[in-house]
Short mmCIF file of C-alpha atoms in Angstrom, two decimals:
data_model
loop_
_atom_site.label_atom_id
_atom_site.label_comp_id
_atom_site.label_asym_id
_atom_site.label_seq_id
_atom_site.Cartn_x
_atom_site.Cartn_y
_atom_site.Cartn_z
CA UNK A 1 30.27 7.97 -25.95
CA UNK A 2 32.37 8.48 -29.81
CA UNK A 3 32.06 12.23 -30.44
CA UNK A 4 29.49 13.74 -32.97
CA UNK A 5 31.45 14.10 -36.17
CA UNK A 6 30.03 16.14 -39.72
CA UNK A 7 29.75 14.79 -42.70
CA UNK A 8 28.32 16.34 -45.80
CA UNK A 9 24.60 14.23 -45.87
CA UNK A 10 24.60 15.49 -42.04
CA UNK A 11 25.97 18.77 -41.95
CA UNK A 12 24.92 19.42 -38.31
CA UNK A 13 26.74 16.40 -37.36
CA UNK A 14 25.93 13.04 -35.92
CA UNK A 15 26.60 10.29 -33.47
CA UNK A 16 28.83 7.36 -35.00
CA UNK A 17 26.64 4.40 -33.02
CA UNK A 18 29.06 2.21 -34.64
CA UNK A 19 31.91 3.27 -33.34
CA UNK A 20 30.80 1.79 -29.82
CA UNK A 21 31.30 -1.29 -30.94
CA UNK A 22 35.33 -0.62 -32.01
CA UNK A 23 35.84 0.77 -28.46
CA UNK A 24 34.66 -2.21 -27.09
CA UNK A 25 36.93 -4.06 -29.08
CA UNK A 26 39.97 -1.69 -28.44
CA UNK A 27 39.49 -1.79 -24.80
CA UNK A 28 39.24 -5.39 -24.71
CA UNK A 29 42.53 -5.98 -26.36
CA UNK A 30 44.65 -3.02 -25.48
CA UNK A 31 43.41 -2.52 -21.96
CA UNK A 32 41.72 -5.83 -20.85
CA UNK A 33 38.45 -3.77 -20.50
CA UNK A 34 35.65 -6.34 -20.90
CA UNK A 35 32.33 -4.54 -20.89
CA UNK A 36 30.75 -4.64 -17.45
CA UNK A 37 27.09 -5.13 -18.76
CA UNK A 38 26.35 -7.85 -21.28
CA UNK A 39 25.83 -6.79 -24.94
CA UNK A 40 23.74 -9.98 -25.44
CA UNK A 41 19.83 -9.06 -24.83
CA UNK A 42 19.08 -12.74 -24.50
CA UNK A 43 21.65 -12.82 -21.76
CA UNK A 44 21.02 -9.04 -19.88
CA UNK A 45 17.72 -10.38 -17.65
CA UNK A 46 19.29 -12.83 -16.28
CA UNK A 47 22.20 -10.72 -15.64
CA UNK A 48 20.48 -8.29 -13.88
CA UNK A 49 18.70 -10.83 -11.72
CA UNK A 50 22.17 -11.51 -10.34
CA UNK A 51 22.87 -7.63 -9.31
CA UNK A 52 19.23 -6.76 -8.20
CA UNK A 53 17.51 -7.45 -5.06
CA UNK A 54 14.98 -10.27 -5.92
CA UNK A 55 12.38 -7.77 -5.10
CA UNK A 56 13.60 -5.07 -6.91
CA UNK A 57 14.30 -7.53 -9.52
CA UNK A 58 10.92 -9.18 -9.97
CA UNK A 59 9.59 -5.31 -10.13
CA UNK A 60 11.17 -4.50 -13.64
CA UNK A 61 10.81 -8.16 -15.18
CA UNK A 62 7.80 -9.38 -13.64
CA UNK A 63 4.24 -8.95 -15.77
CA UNK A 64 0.44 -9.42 -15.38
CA UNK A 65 -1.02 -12.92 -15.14
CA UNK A 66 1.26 -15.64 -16.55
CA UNK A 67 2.74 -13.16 -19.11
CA UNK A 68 1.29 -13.69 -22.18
CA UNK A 69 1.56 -10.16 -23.11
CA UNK A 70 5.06 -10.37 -22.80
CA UNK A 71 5.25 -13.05 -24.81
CA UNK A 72 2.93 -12.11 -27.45
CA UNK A 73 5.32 -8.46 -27.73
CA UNK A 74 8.65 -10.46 -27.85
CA UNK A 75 6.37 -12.96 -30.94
CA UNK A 76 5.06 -9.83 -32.54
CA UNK A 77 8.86 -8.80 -33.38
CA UNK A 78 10.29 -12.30 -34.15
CA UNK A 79 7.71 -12.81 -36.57
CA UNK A 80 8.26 -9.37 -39.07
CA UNK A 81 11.52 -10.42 -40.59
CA UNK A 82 13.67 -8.08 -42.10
CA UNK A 83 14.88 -8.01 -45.85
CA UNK A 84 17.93 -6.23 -46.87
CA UNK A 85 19.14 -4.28 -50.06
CA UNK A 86 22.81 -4.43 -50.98
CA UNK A 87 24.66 -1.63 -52.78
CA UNK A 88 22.45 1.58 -51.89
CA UNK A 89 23.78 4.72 -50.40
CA UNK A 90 24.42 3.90 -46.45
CA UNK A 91 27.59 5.07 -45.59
CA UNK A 92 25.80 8.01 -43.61
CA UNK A 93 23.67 7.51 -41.45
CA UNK A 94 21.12 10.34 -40.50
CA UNK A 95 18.75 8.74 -37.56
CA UNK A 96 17.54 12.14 -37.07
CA UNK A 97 13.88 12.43 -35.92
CA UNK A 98 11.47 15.21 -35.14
CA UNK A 99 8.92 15.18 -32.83
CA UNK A 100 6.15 17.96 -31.84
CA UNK A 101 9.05 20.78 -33.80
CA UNK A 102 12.12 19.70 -31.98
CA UNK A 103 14.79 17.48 -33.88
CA UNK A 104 16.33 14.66 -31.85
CA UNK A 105 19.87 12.60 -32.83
CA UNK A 106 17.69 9.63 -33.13
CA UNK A 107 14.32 8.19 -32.59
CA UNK A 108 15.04 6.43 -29.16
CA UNK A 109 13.30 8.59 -25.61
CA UNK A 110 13.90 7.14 -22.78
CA UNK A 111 10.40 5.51 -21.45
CA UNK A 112 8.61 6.82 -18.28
CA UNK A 113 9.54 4.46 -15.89
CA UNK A 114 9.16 4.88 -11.41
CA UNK A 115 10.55 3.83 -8.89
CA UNK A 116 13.85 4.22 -9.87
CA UNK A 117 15.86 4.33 -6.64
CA UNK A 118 14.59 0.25 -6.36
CA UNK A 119 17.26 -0.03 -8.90
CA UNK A 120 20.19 2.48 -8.56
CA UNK A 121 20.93 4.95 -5.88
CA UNK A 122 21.40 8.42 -8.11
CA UNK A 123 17.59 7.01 -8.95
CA UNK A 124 15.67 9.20 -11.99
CA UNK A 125 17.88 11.64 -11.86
CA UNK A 126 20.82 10.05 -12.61
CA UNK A 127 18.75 9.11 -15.76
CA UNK A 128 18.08 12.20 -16.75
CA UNK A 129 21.68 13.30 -15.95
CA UNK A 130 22.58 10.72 -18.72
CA UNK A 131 19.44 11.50 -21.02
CA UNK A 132 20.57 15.12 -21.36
CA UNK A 133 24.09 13.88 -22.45
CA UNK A 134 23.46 11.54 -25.03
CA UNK A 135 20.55 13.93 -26.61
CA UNK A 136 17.75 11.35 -25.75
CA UNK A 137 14.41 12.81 -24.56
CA UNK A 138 13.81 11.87 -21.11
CA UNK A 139 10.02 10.89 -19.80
CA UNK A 140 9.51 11.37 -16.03
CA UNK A 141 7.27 8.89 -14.63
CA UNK A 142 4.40 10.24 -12.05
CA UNK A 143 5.60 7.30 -9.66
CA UNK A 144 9.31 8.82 -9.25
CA UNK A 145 11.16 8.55 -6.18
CA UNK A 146 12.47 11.96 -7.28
CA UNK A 147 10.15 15.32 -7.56
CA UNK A 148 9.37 16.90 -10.61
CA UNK A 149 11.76 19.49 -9.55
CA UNK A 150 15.19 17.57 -8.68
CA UNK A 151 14.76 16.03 -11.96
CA UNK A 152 14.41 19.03 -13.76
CA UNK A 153 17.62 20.01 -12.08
CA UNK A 154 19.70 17.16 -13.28
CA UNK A 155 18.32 17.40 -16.86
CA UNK A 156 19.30 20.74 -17.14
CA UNK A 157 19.35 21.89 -20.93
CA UNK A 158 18.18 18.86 -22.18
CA UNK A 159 14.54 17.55 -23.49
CA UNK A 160 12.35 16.08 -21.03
CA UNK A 161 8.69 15.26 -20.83
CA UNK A 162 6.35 14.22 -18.40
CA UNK A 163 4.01 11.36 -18.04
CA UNK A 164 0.79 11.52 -16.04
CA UNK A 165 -0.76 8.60 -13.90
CA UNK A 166 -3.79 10.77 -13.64
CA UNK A 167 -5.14 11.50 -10.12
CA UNK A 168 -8.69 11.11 -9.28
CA UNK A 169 -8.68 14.88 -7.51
CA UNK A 170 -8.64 17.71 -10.14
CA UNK A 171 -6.50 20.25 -7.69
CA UNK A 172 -3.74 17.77 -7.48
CA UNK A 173 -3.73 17.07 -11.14
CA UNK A 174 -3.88 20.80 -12.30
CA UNK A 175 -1.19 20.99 -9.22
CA UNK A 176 0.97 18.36 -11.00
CA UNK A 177 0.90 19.80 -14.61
CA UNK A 178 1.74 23.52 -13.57
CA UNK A 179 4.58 21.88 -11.32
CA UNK A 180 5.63 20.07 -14.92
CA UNK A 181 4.71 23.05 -16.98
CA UNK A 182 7.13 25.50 -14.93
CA UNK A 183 10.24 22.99 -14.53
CA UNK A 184 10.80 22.90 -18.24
CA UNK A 185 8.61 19.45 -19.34
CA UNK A 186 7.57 19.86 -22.44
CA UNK A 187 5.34 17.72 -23.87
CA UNK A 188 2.56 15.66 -21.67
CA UNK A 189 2.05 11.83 -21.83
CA UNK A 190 -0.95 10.79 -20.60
CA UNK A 191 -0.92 7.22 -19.26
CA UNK A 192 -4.84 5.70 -19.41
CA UNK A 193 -4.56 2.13 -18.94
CA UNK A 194 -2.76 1.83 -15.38
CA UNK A 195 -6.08 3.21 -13.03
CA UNK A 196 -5.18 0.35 -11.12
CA UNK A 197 -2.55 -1.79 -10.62
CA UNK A 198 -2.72 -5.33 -12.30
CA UNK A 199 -2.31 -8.51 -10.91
CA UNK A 200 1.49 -9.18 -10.93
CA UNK A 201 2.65 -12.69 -9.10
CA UNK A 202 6.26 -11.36 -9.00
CA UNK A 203 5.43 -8.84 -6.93
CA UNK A 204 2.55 -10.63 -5.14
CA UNK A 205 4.57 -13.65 -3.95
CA UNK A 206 6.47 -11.01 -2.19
CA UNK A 207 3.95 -9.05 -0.54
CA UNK A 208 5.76 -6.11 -2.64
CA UNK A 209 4.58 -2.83 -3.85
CA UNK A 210 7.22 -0.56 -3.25
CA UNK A 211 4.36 2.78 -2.95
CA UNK A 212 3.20 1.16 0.69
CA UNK A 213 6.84 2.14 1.72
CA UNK A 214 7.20 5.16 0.14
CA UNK A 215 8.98 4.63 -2.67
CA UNK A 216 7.64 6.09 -5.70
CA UNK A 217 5.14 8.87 -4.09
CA UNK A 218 7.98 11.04 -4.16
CA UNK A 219 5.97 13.09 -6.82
CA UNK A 220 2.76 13.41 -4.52
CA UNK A 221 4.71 13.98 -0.84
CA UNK A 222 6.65 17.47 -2.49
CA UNK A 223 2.91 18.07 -3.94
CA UNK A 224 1.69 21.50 -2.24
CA UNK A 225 -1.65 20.62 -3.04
CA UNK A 226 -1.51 17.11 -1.82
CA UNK A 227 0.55 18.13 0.91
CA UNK A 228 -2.28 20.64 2.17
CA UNK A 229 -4.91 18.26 1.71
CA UNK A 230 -2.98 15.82 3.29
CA UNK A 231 -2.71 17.92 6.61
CA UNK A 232 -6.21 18.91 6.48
CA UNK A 233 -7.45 15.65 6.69
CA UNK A 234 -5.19 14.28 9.28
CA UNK A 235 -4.52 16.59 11.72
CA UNK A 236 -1.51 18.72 10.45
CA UNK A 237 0.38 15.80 9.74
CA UNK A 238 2.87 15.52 6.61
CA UNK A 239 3.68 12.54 4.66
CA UNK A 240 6.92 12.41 6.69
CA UNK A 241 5.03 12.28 9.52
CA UNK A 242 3.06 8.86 8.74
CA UNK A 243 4.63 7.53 5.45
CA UNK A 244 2.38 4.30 5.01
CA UNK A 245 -0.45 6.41 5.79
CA UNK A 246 0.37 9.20 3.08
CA UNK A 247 1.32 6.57 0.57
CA UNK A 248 -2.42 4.66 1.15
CA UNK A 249 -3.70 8.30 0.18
CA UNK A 250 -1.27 9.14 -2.68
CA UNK A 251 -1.99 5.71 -4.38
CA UNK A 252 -6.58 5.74 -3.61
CA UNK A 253 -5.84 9.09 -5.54
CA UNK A 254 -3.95 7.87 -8.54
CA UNK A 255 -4.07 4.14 -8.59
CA UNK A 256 -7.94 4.50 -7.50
CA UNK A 257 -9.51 1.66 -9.65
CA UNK A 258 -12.06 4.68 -11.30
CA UNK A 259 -11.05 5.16 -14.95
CA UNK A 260 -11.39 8.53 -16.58
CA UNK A 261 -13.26 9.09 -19.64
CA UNK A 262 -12.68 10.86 -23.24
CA UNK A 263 -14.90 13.88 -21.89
CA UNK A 264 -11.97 14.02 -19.17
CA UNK A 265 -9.35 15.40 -21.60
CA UNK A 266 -11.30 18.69 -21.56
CA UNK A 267 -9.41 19.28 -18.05
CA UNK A 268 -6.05 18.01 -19.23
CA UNK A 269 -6.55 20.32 -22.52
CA UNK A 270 -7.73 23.10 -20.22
CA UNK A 271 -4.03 23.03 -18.11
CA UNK A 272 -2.02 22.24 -20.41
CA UNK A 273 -0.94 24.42 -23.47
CA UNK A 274 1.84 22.23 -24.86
CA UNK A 275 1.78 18.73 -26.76
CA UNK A 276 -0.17 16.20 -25.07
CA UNK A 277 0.13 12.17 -26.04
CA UNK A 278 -1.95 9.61 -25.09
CA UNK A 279 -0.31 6.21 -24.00
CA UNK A 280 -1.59 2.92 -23.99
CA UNK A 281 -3.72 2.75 -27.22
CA UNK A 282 -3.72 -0.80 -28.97
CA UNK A 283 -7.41 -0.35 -30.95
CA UNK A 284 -7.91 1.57 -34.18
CA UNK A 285 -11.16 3.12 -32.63
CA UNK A 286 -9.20 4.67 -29.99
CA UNK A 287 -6.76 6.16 -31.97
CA UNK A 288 -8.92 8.13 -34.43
CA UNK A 289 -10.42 8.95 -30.59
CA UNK A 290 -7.63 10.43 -29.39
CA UNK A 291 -7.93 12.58 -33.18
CA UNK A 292 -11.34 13.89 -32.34
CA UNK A 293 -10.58 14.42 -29.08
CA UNK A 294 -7.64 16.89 -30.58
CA UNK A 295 -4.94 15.06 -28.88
CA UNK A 296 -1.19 15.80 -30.68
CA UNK A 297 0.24 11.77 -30.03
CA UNK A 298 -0.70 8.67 -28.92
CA UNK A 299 1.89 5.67 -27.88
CA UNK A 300 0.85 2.08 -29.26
CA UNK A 301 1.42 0.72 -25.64
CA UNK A 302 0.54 -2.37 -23.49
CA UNK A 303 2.78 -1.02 -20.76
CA UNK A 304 5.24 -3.76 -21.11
CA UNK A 305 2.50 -6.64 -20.69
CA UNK A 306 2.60 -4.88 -17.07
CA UNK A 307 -1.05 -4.61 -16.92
CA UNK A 308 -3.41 -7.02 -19.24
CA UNK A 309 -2.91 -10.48 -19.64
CA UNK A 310 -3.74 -11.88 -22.52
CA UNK A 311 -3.83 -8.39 -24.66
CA UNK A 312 -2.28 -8.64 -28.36
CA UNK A 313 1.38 -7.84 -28.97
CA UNK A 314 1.90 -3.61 -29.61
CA UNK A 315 3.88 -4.22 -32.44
CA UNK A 316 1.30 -6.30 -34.28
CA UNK A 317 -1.74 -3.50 -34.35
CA UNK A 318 0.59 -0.76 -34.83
CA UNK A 319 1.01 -0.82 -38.70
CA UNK A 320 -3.07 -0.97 -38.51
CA UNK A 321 -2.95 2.25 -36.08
CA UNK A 322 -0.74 4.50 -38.36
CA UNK A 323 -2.88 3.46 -41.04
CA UNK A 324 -5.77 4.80 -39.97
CA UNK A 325 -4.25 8.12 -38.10
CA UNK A 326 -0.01 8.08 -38.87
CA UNK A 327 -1.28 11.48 -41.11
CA UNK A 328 -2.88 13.03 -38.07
CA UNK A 329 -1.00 13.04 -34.79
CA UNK A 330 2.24 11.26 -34.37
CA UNK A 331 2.33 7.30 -33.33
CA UNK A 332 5.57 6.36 -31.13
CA UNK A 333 5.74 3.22 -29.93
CA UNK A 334 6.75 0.57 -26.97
CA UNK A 335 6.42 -2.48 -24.90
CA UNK A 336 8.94 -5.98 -26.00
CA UNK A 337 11.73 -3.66 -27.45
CA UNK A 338 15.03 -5.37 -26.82
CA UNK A 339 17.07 -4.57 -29.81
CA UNK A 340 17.93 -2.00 -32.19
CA UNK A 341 16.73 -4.51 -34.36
CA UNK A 342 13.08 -3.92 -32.65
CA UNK A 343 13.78 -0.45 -33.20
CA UNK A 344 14.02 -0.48 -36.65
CA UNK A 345 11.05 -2.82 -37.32
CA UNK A 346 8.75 -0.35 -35.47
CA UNK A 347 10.18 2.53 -37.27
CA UNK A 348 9.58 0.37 -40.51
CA UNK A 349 6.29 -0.09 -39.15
CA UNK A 350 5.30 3.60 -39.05
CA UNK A 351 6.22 4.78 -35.33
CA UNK A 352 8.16 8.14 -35.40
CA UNK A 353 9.74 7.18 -32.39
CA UNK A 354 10.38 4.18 -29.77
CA UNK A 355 10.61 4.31 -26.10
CA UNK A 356 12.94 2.49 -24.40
CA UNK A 357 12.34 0.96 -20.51
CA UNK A 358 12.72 -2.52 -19.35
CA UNK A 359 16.08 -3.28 -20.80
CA UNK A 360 17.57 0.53 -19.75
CA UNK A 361 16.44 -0.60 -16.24
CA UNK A 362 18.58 -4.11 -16.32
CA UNK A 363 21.44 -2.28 -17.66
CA UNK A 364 21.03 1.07 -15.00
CA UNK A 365 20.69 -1.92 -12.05
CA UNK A 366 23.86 -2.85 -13.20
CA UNK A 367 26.18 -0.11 -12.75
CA UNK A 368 27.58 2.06 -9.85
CA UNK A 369 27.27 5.37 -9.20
CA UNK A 370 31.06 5.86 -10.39
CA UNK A 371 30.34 3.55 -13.69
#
């Protein structure tokens, strides 16, 4: 990572981004260092596909139905085009962003994304080991195979957040947001369009959903709440104790096919004192919802084209979205972001900031735990 170096237009100092690309040169012809991950996004999928279990694999790249949503995210970017100026005042670069009072190096947070030790053994909290370092804000996903806690731990001084699939049983949600709330998460991201899981053929075709196991309940099995109820219904029994049957009861709870409702929030607003976003909008209406319902963010979200076939591309309703509410809460954005080309076309677009998750998992599958 190049060093943060002042300059007068950034007196507090800032990442040179560019200079990555001169190492990679240097080390390529000094040192015979070739870099071990692709730096072609056309080429990183199917590089990944050759270091991932096909299961594992098929997790991160698969999407609903036939894809379509994917498509229609990758379509929305290839069709804003972008339209430089020549001779304007560039040489430094401030990608400085602030978001709910706290000022990041850039506009780029890490996306909430589970199951993490499907791809890489140091799992989310290696992430948020490497989050902390580079300054990017990192957003823990409810289906971690790491608790609240451990990641806290590895994140240390650095920004984190935490995103809620939101249980059916109001104990184990106020449980999980204290559990946040004490471990340093900051803001809250509220995740409404995943009540239940879509239909995915990648993972279907292989009888895979890596919760039935285990894997990604680690949030719900280190749950006191869920733990007690757990026992109480089965005979003193922990979720170590019967691991398929405590991850059938972790998932009715938060994967239960029952959507909440707007009238809901009161219960989130209730527990939760800090900034709380909203993820998965893609209509106007809801958005200047999410306003009256005194929310602080939303995320223009499909979740990746992980959920609805068939929905419209994020990117295309978002410059509609910040026109109606950019002045009122603050609009990040994500789902088909490859590039930092992407980045800047949402940014242009009127997002404040850009999550980052598919591609960060084909590059973390990738490495070692000594890369």
């Amino acid at each position: 990572m190049p060093r943060v170096q002042e300059h007068p237009e950034h007196p507090e100092g800032g990442r040179k981004y560019g200079a990555f690309q001169t190492e990679i040169y240097k080390d390529g012809i000094l040192k015979q260092n070739l870099p071990t991950v692709t730096t072609d996004p056309n080429k990183l999928e199917e590089q990944a596909r050759k270091f991932l279990d096909i299961r594992s694999f098929n997790y991160v790249a698969g999407g609903a139905g036939e894809k379509a949503t994917m498509d229609a995210n990758r379509l929305a970017f290839r069709q804003w085009k972008m339209i430089p100026r020549m001779l304007r005042p560039t040489t430094h670069r401030d990608l400085r962003v602030e978001l709910f009072g706290q000022t990041f190096e850039s506009p780029l947070l890490v996306a909430p994304i589970g199951v993490q030790t499907i791809f890489h053994r140091d799992k989310e909290t290696g992430v948020a080991e490497i989050a902390r370092e580079i300054g990017v804000p990192y957003i823990l996903s409810t289906a971690s195979s790491s608790s609240i806690e451990e990641v806290a731990e590895a994140n240390g001084d650095g920004a984190r957040w935490y995103q809620l699939y939101w249980p059916q049983d109001n104990e184990i949600t106020k449980s999980l947001l204290r559990r946040a709330k004490t471990n340093g998460f900051r803001v809250l991201v509220v995740t409404l369009d995943t009540w239940a899981l879509a239909w995915r053929p990648a993972d279907l075709d292989n009888a895979y959903i890596p919760f039935a196991s285990g894997i990604g309940d680690q949030t719900g099995f280190s749950d006191p709440v869920f733990r007690a109820k757990f026992a109480k219904k089965y005979d003193n029994k922990t979720p170590e104790d019967d691991v398929f049957l405590a991850s059938r009861e972790w998932e009715a709870d938060v994967f239960s096919g029952a959507a909440h409702t707007w009238e809901d929030l009161e219960l989130i607003k209730a527990e939760w004192d800090g900034p709380i976003v909203l993820k998965g909008i893609q209509h106007v209406e809801d958005a200047k919802k999410a306003v009256e319902a005194g929310m602080h963010g939303i995320v223009v979200s499909n979740h990746g084209g992980r959920q609805l076939d068939g929905a419209i591309g994020s990117l295309e309703v978002l410059p509609e979205i910040v026109d109606a509410v950019g002045d009122k809460l603050t609009v990040l954005f994500d789902s088909g972001v490859r590039t930092g080309v992407d980045v800047i076309k949402a940014l242009c677009l009127g997002a404040k900031g850009v999550l980052i998750g598919r591609c960060a998992d084909f590059h973390y599958g990738q490495t070692t735990g000594e890369s």
